[in-house]
Coordinates of C-alpha atoms and ligand atoms in Angstrom, one line a residue:
X1 CA 20.0 14.6 -19.9
X2 CA 21.1 17.5 -17.6
X3 CA 22.8 16.3 -14.4
X4 CA 21.5 17.5 -11.1
X5 CA 24.6 19.5 -10.4
X6 CA 24.7 21.2 -13.9
X7 CA 21.0 21.9 -13.6
X8 CA 21.4 23.4 -10.1
X9 CA 24.2 25.6 -11.3
X10 CA 22.0 27.0 -14.0
X11 CA 19.3 27.7 -11.5
X12 CA 21.4 29.6 -8.9
X13 CA 19.5 32.7 -8.1
X14 CA 20.0 35.9 -10.1
X15 CA 18.2 38.0 -7.5
X16 CA 15.8 39.6 -9.9
X17 CA 12.5 38.9 -8.1
X18 CA 11.4 40.7 -5.0
X19 CA 12.2 39.3 -1.6
X20 CA 8.6 38.8 -0.6
X21 CA 7.9 36.9 -3.8
X22 CA 10.9 34.7 -3.3
X23 CA 9.9 34.1 0.3
X24 CA 6.5 33.1 -0.7
X25 CA 8.0 30.6 -3.2
X26 CA 10.3 29.2 -0.5
X27 CA 7.4 28.8 1.8
X28 CA 5.5 26.9 -0.8
X29 CA 8.6 24.7 -1.5
X30 CA 8.9 23.9 2.3
X31 CA 5.1 23.2 2.6
X32 CA 5.1 20.7 -0.3
X33 CA 8.5 19.3 0.5
X34 CA 7.5 18.6 4.1
X35 CA 7.6 14.8 4.7
X36 CA 9.3 14.3 1.4
X37 CA 12.6 16.1 1.7
X38 CA 14.9 16.0 4.7
X39 CA 13.1 17.4 7.8
X40 CA 16.1 19.5 9.0
X41 CA 16.3 21.2 5.6
X42 CA 12.6 21.9 5.4
X43 CA 12.8 23.3 9.0
X44 CA 15.6 25.6 8.1
X45 CA 13.6 26.9 5.1
X46 CA 10.7 27.5 7.3
X47 CA 12.9 29.3 9.8
X48 CA 14.2 31.6 7.1
X49 CA 10.7 32.4 6.0
X50 CA 9.6 33.1 9.6
X51 CA 12.6 35.2 10.4
X52 CA 12.4 37.2 7.1
X53 CA 8.7 37.8 7.5
X54 CA 9.4 39.1 11.0
X55 CA 12.2 41.4 9.7
X56 CA 10.1 42.7 6.8
X57 CA 7.3 43.6 9.2
X58 CA 9.7 46.0 10.9
X59 CA 11.0 49.4 9.9
X60 CA 12.9 49.3 6.6
X61 CA 14.5 52.6 7.6
X62 CA 16.8 50.8 10.1
X63 CA 19.9 48.8 9.3
X64 CA 21.0 46.4 12.0
X65 CA 24.7 45.9 12.0
X66 CA 26.4 43.5 14.5
X67 CA 30.0 43.5 15.6
X68 CA 31.1 39.8 16.0
X69 CA 34.4 38.1 16.7
X70 CA 36.6 36.3 19.2
X71 CA 37.0 37.5 22.7
X72 CA 39.5 40.4 23.1
X73 CA 39.4 41.1 19.3
X74 CA 38.1 44.6 20.2
X75 CA 34.3 44.5 19.4
X76 CA 33.4 46.6 22.3
X77 CA 36.2 49.0 21.6
X78 CA 35.1 49.3 18.0
X79 CA 31.5 49.8 19.2
X80 CA 32.6 52.6 21.4
X81 CA 34.8 54.1 18.7
X82 CA 31.9 54.2 16.3
X83 CA 29.5 55.5 18.9
X84 CA 32.0 58.2 19.9
X85 CA 31.1 57.5 23.6
X86 CA 32.1 54.8 26.1
X87 CA 28.9 52.8 26.2
X88 CA 30.2 49.3 26.2
X89 CA 32.5 47.9 28.8
X90 CA 35.9 47.2 27.6
X91 CA 37.7 44.9 30.0
X92 CA 40.9 43.1 30.7
X93 CA 39.2 40.1 32.1
X94 CA 38.1 37.7 29.3
X95 CA 35.4 37.4 28.1
X96 CA 34.1 40.8 29.0
X97 CA 30.8 41.2 27.1
X98 CA 28.3 38.6 28.1
X99 CA 25.1 40.5 27.2
X100 CA 24.5 42.1 23.8
X101 CA 24.2 45.9 23.8
X102 CA 22.5 47.9 21.1
X103 CA 22.9 51.5 20.1
X104 CA 20.6 53.4 17.8
X105 CA 21.3 56.5 15.7
X106 CA 18.5 58.9 14.8
X107 CA 15.3 57.4 13.2
X108 CA 12.3 56.7 15.4
X109 CA 11.2 53.1 15.7
X110 CA 14.5 51.5 16.9
X111 CA 12.7 50.3 20.0
X112 CA 10.6 48.0 18.0
X113 CA 13.7 46.7 16.1
X114 CA 15.6 46.1 19.4
X115 CA 12.5 44.3 20.9
X116 CA 12.4 42.0 17.9
X117 CA 16.1 41.3 18.3
X118 CA 15.6 40.7 22.0
X119 CA 18.3 43.1 22.9
X120 CA 17.7 44.7 26.4
X121 CA 20.8 46.8 26.9
X122 CA 20.1 49.8 24.8
X123 CA 21.5 53.2 24.1
X124 CA 20.5 56.1 21.9
X125 CA 23.0 58.4 20.2
X126 CA 21.8 61.9 20.9
X127 CA 21.2 63.8 17.8
X128 CA 23.9 66.3 17.2
X129 CA 26.5 67.5 14.8
X130 CA 28.6 64.7 13.3
X131 CA 26.1 61.9 14.0
X132 CA 23.6 62.2 11.2
X133 CA 25.8 60.1 8.8
X134 CA 24.7 57.0 10.8
X135 CA 21.0 57.9 11.1
X136 CA 19.0 54.6 10.9
X137 CA 21.9 52.4 12.2
X138 CA 21.2 50.0 15.0
X139 CA 24.7 48.7 16.0
X140 CA 25.1 45.6 18.2
X141 CA 28.0 44.6 20.3
X142 CA 27.9 40.8 20.6
X143 CA 29.5 38.5 23.1
X144 CA 32.5 36.5 21.8
X145 CA 31.7 33.5 19.5
X146 CA 34.6 31.4 20.9
X147 CA 33.6 31.6 24.5
X148 CA 33.9 29.0 27.1
X149 CA 30.4 30.2 28.0
X150 CA 27.9 28.3 25.9
X151 CA 25.3 31.0 26.4
X152 CA 27.7 33.4 24.5
X153 CA 27.9 31.5 21.3
X154 CA 24.2 30.6 21.4
X155 CA 23.5 34.3 21.6
X156 CA 26.0 35.0 18.7
X157 CA 24.4 32.2 16.6
X158 CA 21.0 33.6 17.2
X159 CA 21.8 37.2 16.4
X160 CA 24.0 36.3 13.4
X161 CA 20.8 34.9 11.8
X162 CA 18.8 38.1 12.5
X163 CA 20.9 41.1 11.7
X164 CA 21.1 42.8 8.4
X165 CA 24.9 43.2 8.2
X166 CA 27.9 41.7 10.0
X167 CA 31.2 43.3 10.8
X168 CA 33.6 40.5 11.8
X169 CA 36.3 41.9 14.1
X170 CA 39.4 39.8 13.9
X171 CA 42.8 40.3 15.5
X172 CA 46.3 39.6 14.4
X173 CA 46.7 36.6 16.7
X174 CA 43.5 34.7 15.8
X175 CA 42.5 35.9 12.4
X176 CA 43.5 32.6 10.8
X177 CA 41.8 30.4 13.5
X178 CA 39.9 27.6 12.0
X179 CA 37.1 28.1 14.5
X180 CA 35.7 31.3 13.0
X181 CA 36.4 30.3 9.4
X182 CA 34.7 27.0 9.6
X183 CA 31.9 27.8 12.0
X184 CA 30.9 31.2 10.7
X185 CA 32.6 32.6 7.7
X186 CA 32.5 29.7 5.2
X187 CA 28.8 28.9 5.9
X188 CA 28.0 32.6 5.3
X189 CA 29.7 32.7 1.9
X190 CA 26.4 33.5 0.2
X191 CA 26.1 36.5 2.5
X192 CA 29.3 38.3 1.4
X193 CA 27.2 41.3 0.2
X194 CA 26.3 42.0 3.8
X195 CA 29.6 41.5 5.4
X196 CA 32.7 43.6 6.3
X197 CA 35.8 42.2 7.9
X198 CA 38.0 44.3 10.2
X199 CA 41.6 43.4 11.2
X200 CA 41.7 45.2 14.5
X201 CA 44.7 45.7 16.9
X202 CA 46.6 46.7 13.8
X203 CA 48.7 49.1 15.9
X204 CA 50.3 46.1 17.5
X205 CA 51.6 44.9 14.1
X206 CA 54.9 46.3 12.8
X207 CA 54.0 48.7 10.0
X208 CA 55.9 46.7 7.4
X209 CA 53.9 43.5 8.3
X210 CA 50.5 45.2 8.1
X211 CA 49.8 45.1 4.3
X212 CA 51.0 41.5 3.9
X213 CA 48.8 40.4 6.9
X214 CA 45.7 42.1 5.4
X215 CA 46.5 40.3 2.1
X216 CA 46.9 37.0 3.9
X217 CA 43.5 37.5 5.5
X218 CA 41.9 38.5 2.2
X219 CA 43.3 35.2 0.7
X220 CA 41.8 33.2 3.6
X221 CA 38.5 34.9 3.1
X222 CA 38.6 34.1 -0.6
X223 CA 39.2 30.5 0.3
X224 CA 36.0 30.7 2.4
X225 CA 34.1 31.9 -0.7
X226 CA 34.1 35.5 0.6
X227 CA 36.2 37.1 -2.1
X228 CA 35.4 40.7 -2.6
X229 CA 34.3 41.3 1.0
X230 CA 35.8 44.6 2.2
X231 CA 38.8 44.1 4.6
X232 CA 39.8 47.1 6.8
X233 CA 42.8 47.4 9.1
X234 CA 41.8 49.2 12.3
X235 CA 42.9 50.1 15.7
X236 CA 39.9 50.7 17.9
X237 CA 42.0 52.3 20.6
X238 CA 44.3 54.4 18.4
X239 CA 41.6 55.3 15.9
X240 CA 43.3 54.0 12.8
X241 CA 40.9 52.9 10.1
X242 CA 37.9 53.8 12.2
X243 CA 36.8 56.8 10.0
X244 CA 37.0 54.4 6.9
X245 CA 34.9 51.8 8.7
X246 CA 32.4 54.4 9.8
X247 CA 32.1 55.7 6.2
X248 CA 31.6 52.3 4.8
X249 CA 28.9 51.5 7.4
X250 CA 27.3 54.9 6.8
X251 CA 27.1 54.3 3.1
X252 CA 25.4 50.9 3.6
X253 CA 22.9 52.4 6.0
X254 CA 22.2 55.2 3.6
X255 CA 21.7 52.8 0.7
X256 CA 19.1 50.9 2.7
X257 CA 19.9 47.8 0.7
X258 CA 21.2 45.7 3.5
X259 CA 17.8 44.3 4.7
X260 CA 16.8 43.0 1.3
X261 CA 20.3 41.8 0.5
X262 CA 20.5 39.9 3.8
X263 CA 17.1 38.3 3.4
X264 CA 17.8 37.5 -0.3
X265 CA 21.1 35.9 0.7
X266 CA 19.2 33.8 3.3
X267 CA 16.7 32.7 0.8
X268 CA 19.3 31.9 -1.8
X269 CA 21.4 29.9 0.6
X270 CA 18.6 27.7 1.9
X271 CA 16.8 27.4 -1.5
X272 CA 20.0 26.4 -3.2
X273 CA 20.6 23.7 -0.6
X274 CA 17.0 22.5 -1.0
X275 CA 17.4 22.5 -4.7
X276 CA 20.5 20.4 -4.4
X277 CA 18.5 17.8 -2.5
X278 CA 15.4 18.2 -4.5
X279 CA 17.2 17.9 -7.9
X280 CA 16.2 19.6 -11.2
X281 CA 16.0 16.7 -13.6
X282 CA 12.7 15.7 -15.3
X283 CA 11.2 12.4 -14.0
X284 CA 11.4 9.4 -16.3
X285 CA 8.7 8.4 -18.8
X286 CA 6.2 5.6 -18.4
X287 CA 6.9 3.3 -21.3
X288 CA 4.1 1.5 -23.0
X289 CA 5.7 -1.9 -22.2
X290 CA 5.9 -1.1 -18.5
X291 CA 2.2 0.0 -18.4
X292 CA 1.2 -3.1 -20.4
X293 CA 3.1 -5.4 -18.1
X294 CA 1.5 -3.7 -15.1
X295 CA -2.0 -4.3 -16.5
X296 CA -1.1 -7.9 -17.5
X297 CA 0.2 -8.6 -14.0
X298 CA -2.9 -7.1 -12.4
X299 CA -5.2 -8.9 -14.9
X300 CA -3.4 -12.2 -14.2
X301 CA -3.8 -11.6 -10.4
X302 CA -7.5 -10.8 -10.9
X303 CA -8.0 -14.1 -12.7
X304 CA -8.9 -12.5 -16.0
X305 CA -7.8 -15.7 -17.9
X306 CA -10.0 -17.8 -15.7
X307 CA -13.0 -15.5 -16.2
X308 CA -12.3 -15.2 -20.0
X309 CA -12.3 -19.1 -20.3
X310 CA -15.5 -19.2 -18.3
X311 CA -17.1 -16.6 -20.6
X312 CA -16.1 -18.7 -23.6
X313 CA -17.5 -21.9 -22.1
X314 CA -20.6 -20.2 -20.8
X315 CA -21.4 -18.6 -24.2
X316 CA -20.8 -22.0 -26.0
X317 CA -23.0 -23.7 -23.5
X318 CA -25.9 -21.2 -23.9
X319 CA -25.4 -21.4 -27.7
X320 CA -25.7 -25.2 -27.7
X321 CA -28.8 -24.9 -25.5
X322 CA -30.4 -22.9 -28.3
X323 CA -29.0 -24.5 -31.4
X324 CA -28.2 -28.0 -30.2
X325 CA -30.1 -31.1 -30.9
X326 CA -33.1 -31.0 -28.5
X327 CA -32.3 -34.4 -27.0
X328 CA -28.7 -33.6 -26.1
X329 CA -29.1 -29.9 -25.4
X330 CA -31.5 -30.8 -22.7
X331 CA -28.7 -32.9 -21.1
X332 CA -26.3 -29.9 -21.2
X333 CA -28.7 -28.0 -19.0
X334 CA -27.8 -30.3 -16.1
X335 CA -24.2 -29.0 -16.1
X336 CA -23.7 -25.8 -14.1
X337 CA -22.9 -22.6 -15.9
X338 CA -19.1 -21.9 -15.6
X339 CA -19.8 -18.2 -14.9
X340 CA -22.3 -19.1 -12.2
X341 CA -19.6 -21.0 -10.4
X342 CA -17.6 -17.8 -10.3
X343 CA -20.7 -15.9 -9.1
X344 CA -20.3 -13.7 -12.2
X345 CA -23.7 -14.4 -13.8
X346 CA -25.7 -12.0 -11.8
X347 CA -26.3 -9.4 -14.5
X348 CA -27.0 -5.8 -13.7
X349 CA -30.2 -6.4 -11.7
X350 CA -28.4 -8.9 -9.5
X351 CA -25.5 -6.6 -8.9
X352 CA -27.9 -3.9 -7.8
X353 CA -29.6 -6.2 -5.4
X354 CA -26.4 -7.6 -3.8
X355 CA -24.2 -4.5 -4.0
X356 CA -20.9 -5.4 -5.4
X357 CA -20.9 -9.1 -4.5
X358 CA -17.6 -10.8 -4.2
X359 CA -16.7 -13.0 -7.0
X360 CA -15.2 -16.4 -6.4
X361 CA -12.2 -15.8 -8.6
X362 CA -9.4 -17.3 -6.6
X363 CA -7.2 -14.9 -4.6
X364 CA -3.9 -14.2 -6.4
X365 CA -1.2 -16.8 -5.9
X366 CA 2.2 -15.9 -4.5
X367 CA 3.6 -16.1 -8.0
X368 CA 0.9 -13.8 -9.4
X369 CA 1.4 -11.4 -6.4
X370 CA 5.2 -11.4 -7.1
X371 CA 4.5 -10.5 -10.7
X372 CA 2.4 -7.6 -9.6
X373 CA 5.1 -6.4 -7.2
X374 CA 7.7 -6.7 -9.9
X375 CA 5.6 -4.7 -12.4
X376 CA 4.9 -2.0 -9.8
X377 CA 8.6 -1.8 -9.0
X378 CA 9.5 -1.4 -12.7
X379 CA 6.9 1.4 -13.1
X380 CA 8.2 3.2 -10.0
X381 CA 11.8 2.7 -11.2
X382 CA 11.0 4.0 -14.7
X383 CA 9.3 7.1 -13.3
X384 CA 11.4 7.8 -10.2
X385 CA 14.9 6.5 -10.7
X386 CA 16.1 9.7 -12.4
X387 CA 15.1 11.7 -9.4
X388 CA 17.2 12.4 -6.3
X389 CA 17.0 9.8 -3.5
X390 CA 14.3 11.6 -1.5
X391 CA 12.0 11.7 -4.5
X392 CA 12.8 8.3 -5.9
X393 CA 12.0 7.0 -2.4
X394 CA 8.8 9.0 -2.3
X395 CA 7.7 7.6 -5.7
X396 CA 8.6 4.0 -4.6
X397 CA 6.6 4.4 -1.4
X398 CA 3.7 5.9 -3.2
X399 CA 3.7 3.1 -5.8
X400 CA 3.0 0.5 -3.1
X401 CA 1.0 2.6 -0.7
X402 CA -2.4 1.3 -1.9
X403 CA -1.5 -2.3 -2.7
X404 CA -3.2 -3.5 0.4
X405 CA -6.4 -2.8 -1.4
X406 CA -5.3 -4.9 -4.4
X407 CA -7.5 -8.0 -4.0
X408 CA -10.6 -6.1 -3.2
X409 CA -10.1 -3.6 -5.9
X410 CA -9.5 -6.3 -8.5
X411 CA -12.5 -8.2 -7.3
X412 CA -14.7 -5.1 -7.5
X413 CA -13.4 -4.3 -11.0
X414 CA -14.2 -7.9 -12.2
X415 CA -17.6 -8.0 -10.6
X416 CA -18.6 -4.5 -11.9
X417 CA -17.5 -5.4 -15.5
X418 CA -20.4 -6.2 -17.9
X419 CA -19.0 -9.3 -19.5
X420 CA -21.5 -9.1 -22.3
X421 CA -22.6 -12.7 -22.1
X422 CA -26.3 -12.1 -21.5
X423 CA -27.2 -11.1 -25.1
X424 CA -29.2 -13.7 -27.0
X425 CA -28.8 -13.4 -30.8
X426 CA -31.9 -13.7 -33.0
X427 CA -30.4 -16.6 -34.8
X428 CA -30.3 -18.6 -31.6
X429 CA -34.0 -18.2 -31.2
X430 CA -34.6 -19.1 -34.9
X431 CA -32.4 -22.2 -34.5
X432 CA -34.2 -23.1 -31.4
X433 CA -37.6 -22.9 -33.2
X434 CA -36.1 -25.0 -36.0
X435 CA -34.9 -27.6 -33.6
X436 CA -38.3 -27.8 -32.0
X437 CA -39.8 -28.3 -35.5
X438 CA -37.2 -30.9 -36.4
X439 CA -38.0 -32.7 -33.1
X440 CA -41.7 -32.6 -33.9
X441 CA -41.0 -34.0 -37.4
X442 CA -38.9 -36.7 -35.8
X443 CA -41.5 -37.5 -33.2
X444 CA -44.4 -37.3 -35.7
X445 CA -42.6 -39.7 -38.1
X446 CA -41.7 -42.0 -35.3
X447 CA -45.2 -42.2 -33.9
X448 CA -46.7 -42.7 -37.4
X449 CA -44.3 -45.5 -38.2
X450 CA -44.9 -47.0 -34.8
X451 CA -48.6 -46.9 -35.4
X452 CA -48.2 -48.6 -38.8
X453 CA -45.9 -51.3 -37.2
X454 CA -48.5 -52.0 -34.4
X455 CA -51.3 -52.3 -37.0
X456 CA -49.1 -54.7 -39.1
X457 CA -48.3 -56.7 -36.0
X458 CA -52.0 -57.0 -35.2
X459 CA -52.6 -58.1 -38.8
X460 CA -54.9 -55.2 -39.3
X461 CA -55.3 -53.5 -42.6
X462 CA -52.7 -50.7 -42.8
X463 CA -53.4 -47.7 -45.0
X464 CA -50.5 -46.9 -47.3
X465 CA -48.9 -43.6 -46.1
X466 CA -48.7 -41.0 -48.8
X467 CA -45.4 -40.8 -50.5
X468 CA -43.2 -37.8 -51.3
X469 CA -39.9 -37.8 -53.3
X470 CA -40.3 -41.6 -53.5
X471 CA -40.3 -42.1 -49.7
X472 CA -43.2 -42.8 -47.4
X473 CA -44.2 -39.6 -45.6
X474 CA -43.6 -40.9 -42.0
X475 CA -40.1 -42.1 -43.0
X476 CA -39.5 -38.7 -44.7
X477 CA -40.6 -36.9 -41.5
X478 CA -38.4 -39.1 -39.4
X479 CA -35.4 -38.6 -41.6
X480 CA -36.0 -34.9 -42.0
X481 CA -36.3 -34.5 -38.2
X482 CA -33.2 -36.5 -37.5
X483 CA -30.9 -35.2 -40.2
X484 CA -32.1 -31.6 -39.9
X485 CA -31.7 -31.5 -36.2
X486 CA -28.2 -33.1 -36.3
X487 CA -27.0 -30.9 -39.2
X488 CA -28.3 -27.7 -37.5
X489 CA -26.7 -28.9 -34.2
X490 CA -23.4 -29.5 -36.0
X491 CA -23.4 -26.2 -37.9
X492 CA -24.6 -24.4 -34.7
X493 CA -21.8 -25.9 -32.7
X494 CA -19.2 -24.6 -35.2
X495 CA -20.7 -21.1 -35.3
X496 CA -21.2 -21.0 -31.5
X497 CA -17.5 -21.8 -31.2
X498 CA -16.7 -18.7 -33.1
X499 CA -19.2 -16.6 -31.2
X500 CA -17.9 -17.8 -27.9
X501 CA -14.3 -17.0 -28.8
X502 CA -15.3 -13.5 -30.0
X503 CA -17.4 -12.9 -26.8
X504 CA -14.5 -14.1 -24.7
X505 CA -12.2 -11.7 -26.5
X506 CA -14.5 -8.8 -26.0
X507 CA -15.1 -9.7 -22.3
X508 CA -11.3 -9.8 -21.9
X509 CA -11.0 -6.3 -23.4
X510 CA -13.6 -5.0 -21.1
X511 CA -12.0 -6.7 -18.1
X512 CA -8.6 -5.3 -19.0
X513 CA -10.1 -1.8 -19.3
X514 CA -11.5 -2.1 -15.8
X515 CA -8.2 -3.6 -14.5
X516 CA -6.3 -0.7 -16.2
X517 CA -8.5 1.6 -14.1
X518 CA -7.4 -0.3 -11.0
X519 CA -3.7 0.2 -11.9
X520 CA -4.4 3.9 -12.4
X521 CA -6.1 4.1 -9.1
X522 CA -3.8 2.0 -7.0
X523 CA -0.4 2.7 -8.5
X524 CA -0.2 5.5 -11.1
X525 CA -2.4 8.1 -9.2
X526 CA -0.3 7.9 -6.0
X527 CA 2.9 8.2 -8.1
X528 CA 1.4 11.1 -10.0
X529 CA 0.7 12.9 -6.7
X530 CA 4.4 12.6 -5.8
X531 CA 5.5 13.7 -9.2
X532 CA 3.2 16.7 -9.1
X533 CA 4.7 17.5 -5.6
X534 CA 8.2 17.2 -7.1
X535 CA 7.3 19.5 -10.0
X536 CA 5.8 22.0 -7.5
X537 CA 8.8 22.0 -5.2
X538 CA 11.1 22.3 -8.3
X539 CA 9.0 25.2 -9.6
X540 CA 8.8 26.9 -6.2
X541 CA 12.6 26.6 -5.7
X542 CA 13.3 28.1 -9.1
X543 CA 11.0 31.0 -8.2
X544 CA 12.7 31.3 -4.8
X545 CA 16.1 31.6 -6.6
X546 CA 14.9 34.0 -9.2
Ligands
GTP1 N1 46.3 47.9 21.3 C1 45.0 47.7 21.0 N2 44.2 47.3 22.0 C2 42.9 47.1 21.7 C3 42.4 47.4 20.4 N3 41.1 47.1 20.5 C4 40.8 46.7 21.7 N4 41.9 46.7 22.5 C5 42.0 46.2 23.8 O1 41.8 44.8 23.8 C6 41.1 44.4 25.0 C7 39.8 43.8 24.6 O2 38.9 44.7 24.0 P1 37.4 44.6 24.0 O3 36.9 45.7 23.1 O4 36.8 44.4 25.3 O5 37.3 43.2 23.2 P2 35.9 42.4 22.9 O6 36.1 41.9 21.6 O7 34.7 43.2 23.2 O8 36.0 41.2 24.0 P3 34.9 40.4 24.6 O9 33.9 41.3 25.1 O10 35.5 39.6 25.7 O11 34.3 39.5 23.6 C8 40.9 45.7 25.8 O12 41.8 45.8 26.8 C9 41.0 46.8 24.7 O13 41.5 48.0 25.3 C10 43.3 47.9 19.4 O14 42.9 48.1 18.3 N5 44.6 48.0 19.8
MG2 MG1 33.1 43.0 24.4

């Protein structure tokens, strides 16, 4: 079995599908995962989808690059150095920049981009010689991220999410500060393709210390997961490294890959996080024994054994009414039918008249109910325990979500089941006819003998009755009626026992089929819905990471 972690590693995105396709998949994952996966996670996926959709609707000819960093690191100075004009205020008082400024090179349509970014302070680089290399660039000078002003880092956080590329401007004093590494750089590890790091104020570092310092910074970045990110040493005021930075930015602008790369990184990051929570393992299997125990527990709670016993007694009773000795079978009619007592004798016509009348099978006892709960728990465990906690919880919740309906559903299933007791076999009718004939023989013989006895008592001449097989006919009739009736009753009783048992078994089968339907409806279908949702989220996340 693949572990969640191994599986997740296998499924880390390769970036081969288009960003819109991946976004659509992420949106689907968020939609289906809503209410099942962590809300905050689903929210962030939806935010990525919304933001990316917004960015994709804008001009693809523009590349938005933001200069971010601590106060005094030289963002505004770098902004001016790239612009070639003093547009941003560079100050001594810290922090200086409190409102983001934007400057656009060439390309029409920057207004729309700046509107979307919510940047009000705008400049346009006038077209002229030596500016076309940056055509299409929208450069932002952000406030400091480490400000005492809450509004500043809120603004930084907001724009860091929106821009296509980030240039982190660090300085020799604070480049190792935990604040920027933990809060910004490490969480953006998946975005290294759209990041450049600048070590500014390099003129303030002794020439011999410059290379080791850049190496130290590169090591720290590698620890953040940002290995391979370009690191440039610059001096915004002296101009060192600025042409290199400009060339690097110009190349990225020219390639026009930053928008897609940024959005792809956003999708990868959030989809990967979702996949870690969602898991990639297959759900467990429902074993035959678990399903059988579930049906057994439900059948027990539905009183199937009671009904089955009643079917057996009812069939035996009806049988003996047909095949029994007339004298005693008449007495058995006085006892009520065991099925009638359970209100289960209505037959189809009766059911149509009364709707689904409630049977009087007793409500499940606490022991029966506990057995049902245990069986449901086992099934939910078998299917859900391999999944990550959000999904095993969802499966468990789904498994009991409809159990409030248990008693009614079981009752309906029992009432609606044709127990197959109403059929009257032909041999019952024949036996009944024979019993009537035997009774008539008995009665005829009895009356005849009685008549002879009365005549004898009154000393009147008695005609000799005809003889058959050496016996007087009335005696023969009486014996035939008596013995025939009793033998038929005896044999009938034996055969009826077999019939009743077989009818009871078939009624039990039918009931269990109906009860199995109830377990499907109340337990397995709700679980299936969750497993289908799980599979859908899993599929969508794989597609989002493709
Ligand atoms: N020596 C030297 N000074 C620099 C360099 N870059 C900026 N400065 C100075 O450092 C101070 C701060 O520069 P800013 O560009 O305002 O810094 P910032 O990052 O925009 O600061 P905030 O707007 O407060 O976030 C100014 O006095 C700049 O002149 C540099 O590379 N070398
Ligand atoms: Mg500034």
